[in-house]
Amino acid sequence: MNNGKSENSTRHEKRQRYKAKKPRKKMDRLLNVLIAIVSILIVLNLVSIFTGDDKKQNAKETNQVTESKKNDDSKEVVTDKSEDDEPTNNDYSTENMSDENENVYVVSASEQIVQPSNDPIVDEVIVNPSWQVTPTKQTGEHVSAYEEGHIDYEEKKETFRNVVGLSEDEVIYWSIKNNGNPNSSVAVISSNDSNRAYKYRIHIEWIENEGWKPVKVEKLNQLANSY
């Protein structure tokens, strides 16, 4: 009889222990799930932080590149034109040549150097290292001539016209003369536009076996006292 009660009591205790273990197992599983979720959230957060930093860095680099491009684009070439502008092929887009001489400018497109003059009748002085020689048709020893129809004289006039972009029917020759030696010549010319004539004093020099080459162009504000 007592043995039966003892067995029942033992089974009862086992059931009680089993029932007590079930909530603990559920709690353990829940804690494991929560830990896994927290771990995933931490990983995602770290990924987000690093990704965000990368995006910020990329955005910063992009902004720096854009800013650099803007700075480059802002270095525009300043157009140096007076009221008495040159024809289209003589418009001067310029930028500062140096800090030492603020009045000297370099024309980036054509390498022209434009600077003011102390001569009151000269608005500006123009030189260009890239000016080309007018190819000569002369042979033998060079003879400098100032006679209409002479090949040397005609090549001089061609050089004077070409350097300022005027054709033969657009130009007036006011003076063509020796400039100190047979291999140097100077002319005062203008366009024949009565409304807005362009006036120049042009210096050229003879390059042996090649022809006449422009050396300097002075843009005049008047013809009086210019030759």
C-alpha positions as YAML, in Angstrom:
chain: A
units: angstrom
residues:
- id: 1
  name: MET
  ca: [0.00, 0.00, 0.00]
- id: 2
  name: ASN
  ca: [2.73, 2.41, 0.97]
- id: 3
  name: ASN
  ca: [4.68, 1.35, -2.07]
- id: 4
  name: GLY
  ca: [1.80, 2.45, -4.31]
- id: 5
  name: LYS
  ca: [1.64, 5.83, -2.68]
- id: 6
  name: SER
  ca: [5.39, 6.21, -2.97]
- id: 7
  name: GLU
  ca: [5.31, 5.48, -6.70]
- id: 8
  name: ASN
  ca: [2.47, 7.92, -7.23]
- id: 9
  name: SER
  ca: [4.38, 10.56, -5.31]
- id: 10
  name: THR
  ca: [7.47, 9.97, -7.40]
- id: 11
  name: ARG
  ca: [5.54, 10.26, -10.65]
- id: 12
  name: HIS
  ca: [3.93, 13.45, -9.38]
- id: 13
  name: GLU
  ca: [7.28, 14.98, -8.53]
- id: 14
  name: LYS
  ca: [8.62, 14.10, -11.98]
- id: 15
  name: ARG
  ca: [5.62, 15.73, -13.63]
- id: 16
  name: GLN
  ca: [6.15, 18.82, -11.52]
- id: 17
  name: ARG
  ca: [9.82, 18.99, -12.44]
- id: 18
  name: TYR
  ca: [8.97, 18.50, -16.11]
- id: 19
  name: LYS
  ca: [6.38, 21.27, -15.96]
- id: 20
  name: ALA
  ca: [8.91, 23.54, -14.26]
- id: 21
  name: LYS
  ca: [11.51, 22.88, -16.96]
- id: 22
  name: LYS
  ca: [9.20, 23.73, -19.89]
- id: 23
  name: PRO
  ca: [8.90, 27.48, -19.08]
- id: 24
  name: ARG
  ca: [12.65, 27.67, -18.58]
- id: 25
  name: LYS
  ca: [13.28, 26.08, -21.99]
- id: 26
  name: LYS
  ca: [10.83, 28.50, -23.58]
- id: 27
  name: MET
  ca: [12.55, 31.39, -21.83]
- id: 28
  name: ASP
  ca: [15.95, 30.14, -22.99]
- id: 29
  name: ARG
  ca: [14.75, 29.91, -26.58]
- id: 30
  name: LEU
  ca: [13.25, 33.39, -26.36]
- id: 31
  name: LEU
  ca: [16.49, 34.79, -24.96]
- id: 32
  name: ASN
  ca: [18.46, 33.08, -27.74]
- id: 33
  name: VAL
  ca: [16.13, 34.60, -30.34]
- id: 34
  name: LEU
  ca: [16.44, 38.04, -28.75]
- id: 35
  name: ILE
  ca: [20.22, 37.74, -28.63]
- id: 36
  name: ALA
  ca: [20.28, 36.74, -32.30]
- id: 37
  name: ILE
  ca: [18.05, 39.70, -33.21]
- id: 38
  name: VAL
  ca: [20.20, 42.12, -31.21]
- id: 39
  name: SER
  ca: [23.33, 40.72, -32.86]
- id: 40
  name: ILE
  ca: [21.81, 41.18, -36.32]
- id: 41
  name: LEU
  ca: [20.79, 44.74, -35.48]
- id: 42
  name: ILE
  ca: [24.29, 45.53, -34.25]
- id: 43
  name: VAL
  ca: [25.81, 44.12, -37.46]
- id: 44
  name: LEU
  ca: [23.34, 46.07, -39.62]
- id: 45
  name: ASN
  ca: [24.07, 49.22, -37.65]
- id: 46
  name: LEU
  ca: [27.81, 48.80, -38.12]
- id: 47
  name: VAL
  ca: [27.33, 48.17, -41.84]
- id: 48
  name: SER
  ca: [25.16, 51.26, -42.05]
- id: 49
  name: ILE
  ca: [27.77, 53.37, -40.24]
- id: 50
  name: PHE
  ca: [30.61, 52.23, -42.49]
- id: 51
  name: THR
  ca: [28.46, 52.55, -45.61]
- id: 52
  name: GLY
  ca: [27.42, 56.02, -44.54]
- id: 53
  name: ASP
  ca: [31.06, 57.01, -44.00]
- id: 54
  name: ASP
  ca: [31.94, 55.71, -47.44]
- id: 55
  name: LYS
  ca: [29.05, 57.67, -48.97]
- id: 56
  name: LYS
  ca: [30.12, 60.80, -47.10]
- id: 57
  name: GLN
  ca: [33.70, 60.33, -48.28]
- id: 58
  name: ASN
  ca: [32.56, 59.77, -51.87]
- id: 59
  name: ALA
  ca: [30.31, 62.82, -51.65]
- id: 60
  name: LYS
  ca: [33.20, 64.84, -50.23]
- id: 61
  name: GLU
  ca: [35.53, 63.73, -53.01]
- id: 62
  name: THR
  ca: [32.84, 64.46, -55.60]
- id: 63
  name: ASN
  ca: [32.34, 67.94, -54.14]
- id: 64
  name: GLN
  ca: [36.09, 68.53, -54.18]
- id: 65
  name: VAL
  ca: [36.30, 67.49, -57.83]
- id: 66
  name: THR
  ca: [33.29, 69.66, -58.70]
- id: 67
  name: GLU
  ca: [34.74, 72.62, -56.79]
- id: 68
  name: SER
  ca: [38.08, 72.15, -58.51]
- id: 69
  name: LYS
  ca: [36.36, 72.11, -61.90]
- id: 70
  name: LYS
  ca: [34.43, 75.26, -61.00]
- id: 71
  name: ASN
  ca: [37.68, 76.96, -60.01]
- id: 72
  name: ASP
  ca: [39.27, 75.94, -63.30]
- id: 73
  name: ASP
  ca: [36.24, 77.11, -65.27]
- id: 74
  name: SER
  ca: [36.24, 80.40, -63.40]
- id: 75
  name: LYS
  ca: [39.68, 81.20, -64.79]
- id: 76
  name: GLU
  ca: [38.10, 82.69, -67.87]
- id: 77
  name: VAL
  ca: [40.17, 84.60, -70.37]
- id: 78
  name: VAL
  ca: [39.43, 88.31, -70.15]
- id: 79
  name: THR
  ca: [38.76, 90.06, -73.41]
- id: 80
  name: ASP
  ca: [40.93, 93.11, -73.83]
- id: 81
  name: LYS
  ca: [39.09, 95.35, -76.27]
- id: 82
  name: SER
  ca: [39.05, 99.09, -76.68]
- id: 83
  name: GLU
  ca: [36.28, 101.11, -78.24]
- id: 84
  name: ASP
  ca: [38.17, 100.93, -81.53]
- id: 85
  name: ASP
  ca: [38.17, 97.11, -81.70]
- id: 86
  name: GLU
  ca: [40.15, 95.05, -84.15]
- id: 87
  name: PRO
  ca: [38.49, 92.87, -86.81]
- id: 88
  name: THR
  ca: [37.39, 89.43, -85.66]
- id: 89
  name: ASN
  ca: [40.76, 87.79, -86.29]
- id: 90
  name: ASN
  ca: [42.44, 90.44, -84.10]
- id: 91
  name: ASP
  ca: [40.18, 90.31, -81.03]
- id: 92
  name: TYR
  ca: [42.38, 89.80, -78.00]
- id: 93
  name: SER
  ca: [41.26, 87.35, -75.31]
- id: 94
  name: THR
  ca: [43.87, 87.84, -72.62]
- id: 95
  name: GLU
  ca: [45.06, 86.73, -69.22]
- id: 96
  name: ASN
  ca: [47.72, 88.21, -66.94]
- id: 97
  name: MET
  ca: [51.23, 87.40, -68.11]
- id: 98
  name: SER
  ca: [52.95, 88.08, -64.77]
- id: 99
  name: ASP
  ca: [52.55, 89.86, -61.46]
- id: 100
  name: GLU
  ca: [55.61, 91.98, -62.15]
- id: 101
  name: ASN
  ca: [53.97, 93.86, -65.01]
- id: 102
  name: GLU
  ca: [50.22, 94.21, -64.59]
- id: 103
  name: ASN
  ca: [49.94, 96.01, -67.93]
- id: 104
  name: VAL
  ca: [51.30, 93.11, -70.00]
- id: 105
  name: TYR
  ca: [48.88, 90.46, -71.19]
- id: 106
  name: VAL
  ca: [49.31, 87.20, -73.08]
- id: 107
  name: VAL
  ca: [46.70, 86.14, -75.60]
- id: 108
  name: SER
  ca: [46.41, 82.43, -74.86]
- id: 109
  name: ALA
  ca: [44.84, 81.39, -78.16]
- id: 110
  name: SER
  ca: [47.33, 83.04, -80.52]
- id: 111
  name: GLU
  ca: [50.30, 83.74, -78.20]
- id: 112
  name: GLN
  ca: [49.97, 87.45, -78.87]
- id: 113
  name: ILE
  ca: [51.44, 89.82, -76.31]
- id: 114
  name: VAL
  ca: [49.51, 93.05, -75.92]
- id: 115
  name: GLN
  ca: [50.81, 95.93, -73.85]
- id: 116
  name: PRO
  ca: [50.26, 99.70, -73.55]
- id: 117
  name: SER
  ca: [52.58, 102.27, -75.06]
- id: 118
  name: ASN
  ca: [54.10, 105.51, -73.81]
- id: 119
  name: ASP
  ca: [53.52, 107.00, -77.25]
- id: 120
  name: PRO
  ca: [50.36, 109.14, -76.97]
- id: 121
  name: ILE
  ca: [49.18, 108.20, -80.47]
- id: 122
  name: VAL
  ca: [49.56, 104.45, -79.80]
- id: 123
  name: ASP
  ca: [46.76, 102.67, -77.95]
- id: 124
  name: GLU
  ca: [48.59, 99.37, -77.61]
- id: 125
  name: VAL
  ca: [51.57, 97.40, -78.88]
- id: 126
  name: ILE
  ca: [51.10, 93.86, -80.18]
- id: 127
  name: VAL
  ca: [53.74, 91.20, -80.79]
- id: 128
  name: ASN
  ca: [53.27, 87.53, -81.56]
- id: 129
  name: PRO
  ca: [56.03, 84.89, -81.60]
- id: 130
  name: SER
  ca: [53.85, 82.71, -83.83]
- id: 131
  name: TRP
  ca: [53.62, 85.23, -86.67]
- id: 132
  name: GLN
  ca: [54.72, 83.57, -89.89]
- id: 133
  name: VAL
  ca: [57.12, 84.74, -92.57]
- id: 134
  name: THR
  ca: [55.54, 85.76, -95.87]
- id: 135
  name: PRO
  ca: [57.27, 83.28, -98.21]
- id: 136
  name: THR
  ca: [59.42, 85.14, -100.73]
- id: 137
  name: LYS
  ca: [59.63, 84.50, -104.46]
- id: 138
  name: GLN
  ca: [62.90, 86.41, -104.63]
- id: 139
  name: THR
  ca: [66.10, 84.63, -105.62]
- id: 140
  name: GLY
  ca: [69.72, 85.61, -105.26]
- id: 141
  name: GLU
  ca: [70.91, 88.45, -103.07]
- id: 142
  name: HIS
  ca: [68.08, 90.30, -101.33]
- id: 143
  name: VAL
  ca: [67.48, 93.87, -102.42]
- id: 144
  name: SER
  ca: [65.09, 96.00, -100.36]
- id: 145
  name: ALA
  ca: [62.91, 98.07, -102.66]
- id: 146
  name: TYR
  ca: [60.20, 100.74, -102.32]
- id: 147
  name: GLU
  ca: [59.01, 100.91, -105.89]
- id: 148
  name: GLU
  ca: [55.49, 99.94, -106.97]
- id: 149
  name: GLY
  ca: [55.51, 96.63, -108.78]
- id: 150
  name: HIS
  ca: [58.89, 95.51, -107.42]
- id: 151
  name: ILE
  ca: [58.63, 91.98, -105.99]
- id: 152
  name: ASP
  ca: [60.24, 93.00, -102.70]
- id: 153
  name: TYR
  ca: [57.93, 96.00, -102.28]
- id: 154
  name: GLU
  ca: [54.85, 93.90, -103.05]
- id: 155
  name: GLU
  ca: [55.93, 91.26, -100.52]
- id: 156
  name: LYS
  ca: [56.35, 93.99, -97.91]
- id: 157
  name: LYS
  ca: [52.81, 95.20, -98.54]
- id: 158
  name: GLU
  ca: [51.48, 91.63, -98.40]
- id: 159
  name: THR
  ca: [53.14, 91.17, -95.00]
- id: 160
  name: PHE
  ca: [51.68, 94.45, -93.68]
- id: 161
  name: ARG
  ca: [48.18, 93.46, -94.81]
- id: 162
  name: ASN
  ca: [48.25, 89.89, -93.60]
- id: 163
  name: VAL
  ca: [49.36, 90.63, -90.05]
- id: 164
  name: VAL
  ca: [46.22, 92.72, -89.41]
- id: 165
  name: GLY
  ca: [43.87, 90.67, -91.56]
- id: 166
  name: LEU
  ca: [43.15, 93.18, -94.32]
- id: 167
  name: SER
  ca: [42.86, 92.39, -98.01]
- id: 168
  name: GLU
  ca: [44.35, 94.56, -100.76]
- id: 169
  name: ASP
  ca: [41.02, 96.24, -101.49]
- id: 170
  name: GLU
  ca: [40.45, 97.01, -97.78]
- id: 171
  name: VAL
  ca: [43.75, 98.74, -97.02]
- id: 172
  name: ILE
  ca: [45.15, 102.26, -97.42]
- id: 173
  name: TYR
  ca: [48.95, 102.62, -97.32]
- id: 174
  name: TRP
  ca: [49.85, 105.96, -95.75]
- id: 175
  name: SER
  ca: [53.56, 105.34, -95.50]
- id: 176
  name: ILE
  ca: [56.04, 102.52, -96.26]
- id: 177
  name: LYS
  ca: [59.71, 103.19, -95.59]
- id: 178
  name: ASN
  ca: [63.07, 101.90, -94.45]
- id: 179
  name: ASN
  ca: [63.23, 101.38, -90.68]
- id: 180
  name: GLY
  ca: [66.94, 101.99, -90.13]
- id: 181
  name: ASN
  ca: [68.47, 99.28, -92.32]
- id: 182
  name: PRO
  ca: [67.68, 97.38, -95.55]
- id: 183
  name: ASN
  ca: [66.38, 94.39, -93.62]
- id: 184
  name: SER
  ca: [63.82, 96.37, -91.62]
- id: 185
  name: SER
  ca: [60.75, 98.24, -92.79]
- id: 186
  name: VAL
  ca: [57.85, 100.12, -91.22]
- id: 187
  name: ALA
  ca: [54.47, 101.12, -92.61]
- id: 188
  name: VAL
  ca: [51.45, 103.11, -91.50]
- id: 189
  name: ILE
  ca: [48.24, 101.68, -92.89]
- id: 190
  name: SER
  ca: [44.52, 101.79, -92.19]
- id: 191
  name: SER
  ca: [41.35, 100.10, -93.27]
- id: 192
  name: ASN
  ca: [39.36, 102.04, -95.83]
- id: 193
  name: ASP
  ca: [36.17, 101.92, -93.76]
- id: 194
  name: SER
  ca: [35.34, 105.60, -93.39]
- id: 195
  name: ASN
  ca: [32.95, 104.98, -90.48]
- id: 196
  name: ARG
  ca: [35.41, 103.14, -88.28]
- id: 197
  name: ALA
  ca: [38.88, 102.90, -89.76]
- id: 198
  name: TYR
  ca: [41.49, 100.75, -88.08]
- id: 199
  name: LYS
  ca: [44.91, 102.40, -87.96]
- id: 200
  name: TYR
  ca: [48.24, 100.60, -87.56]
- id: 201
  name: ARG
  ca: [51.97, 101.18, -87.59]
- id: 202
  name: ILE
  ca: [53.61, 97.89, -88.50]
- id: 203
  name: HIS
  ca: [57.25, 96.85, -88.21]
- id: 204
  name: ILE
  ca: [58.66, 93.96, -90.26]
- id: 205
  name: GLU
  ca: [62.09, 92.45, -90.80]
- id: 206
  name: TRP
  ca: [63.72, 90.39, -93.52]
- id: 207
  name: ILE
  ca: [64.55, 86.76, -92.73]
- id: 208
  name: GLU
  ca: [67.32, 85.59, -95.03]
- id: 209
  name: ASN
  ca: [66.18, 83.13, -97.71]
- id: 210
  name: GLU
  ca: [62.66, 83.11, -96.23]
- id: 211
  name: GLY
  ca: [60.92, 86.46, -96.58]
- id: 212
  name: TRP
  ca: [59.46, 89.33, -94.57]
- id: 213
  name: LYS
  ca: [58.16, 88.66, -91.07]
- id: 214
  name: PRO
  ca: [56.06, 90.91, -88.78]
- id: 215
  name: VAL
  ca: [57.87, 92.06, -85.65]
- id: 216
  name: LYS
  ca: [55.51, 94.52, -84.00]
- id: 217
  name: VAL
  ca: [52.07, 96.05, -84.60]
- id: 218
  name: GLU
  ca: [51.15, 99.35, -83.01]
- id: 219
  name: LYS
  ca: [47.45, 100.11, -82.88]
- id: 220
  name: LEU
  ca: [47.06, 103.86, -83.47]
- id: 221
  name: ASN
  ca: [44.41, 106.26, -82.31]
- id: 222
  name: GLN
  ca: [45.28, 108.78, -85.04]
- id: 223
  name: LEU
  ca: [47.23, 109.03, -88.27]
- id: 224
  name: ALA
  ca: [48.70, 112.48, -87.66]
- id: 225
  name: ASN
  ca: [52.35, 112.35, -86.61]
- id: 226
  name: SER
  ca: [52.39, 108.56, -87.09]
- id: 227
  name: TYR
  ca: [54.77, 108.52, -90.11]
...
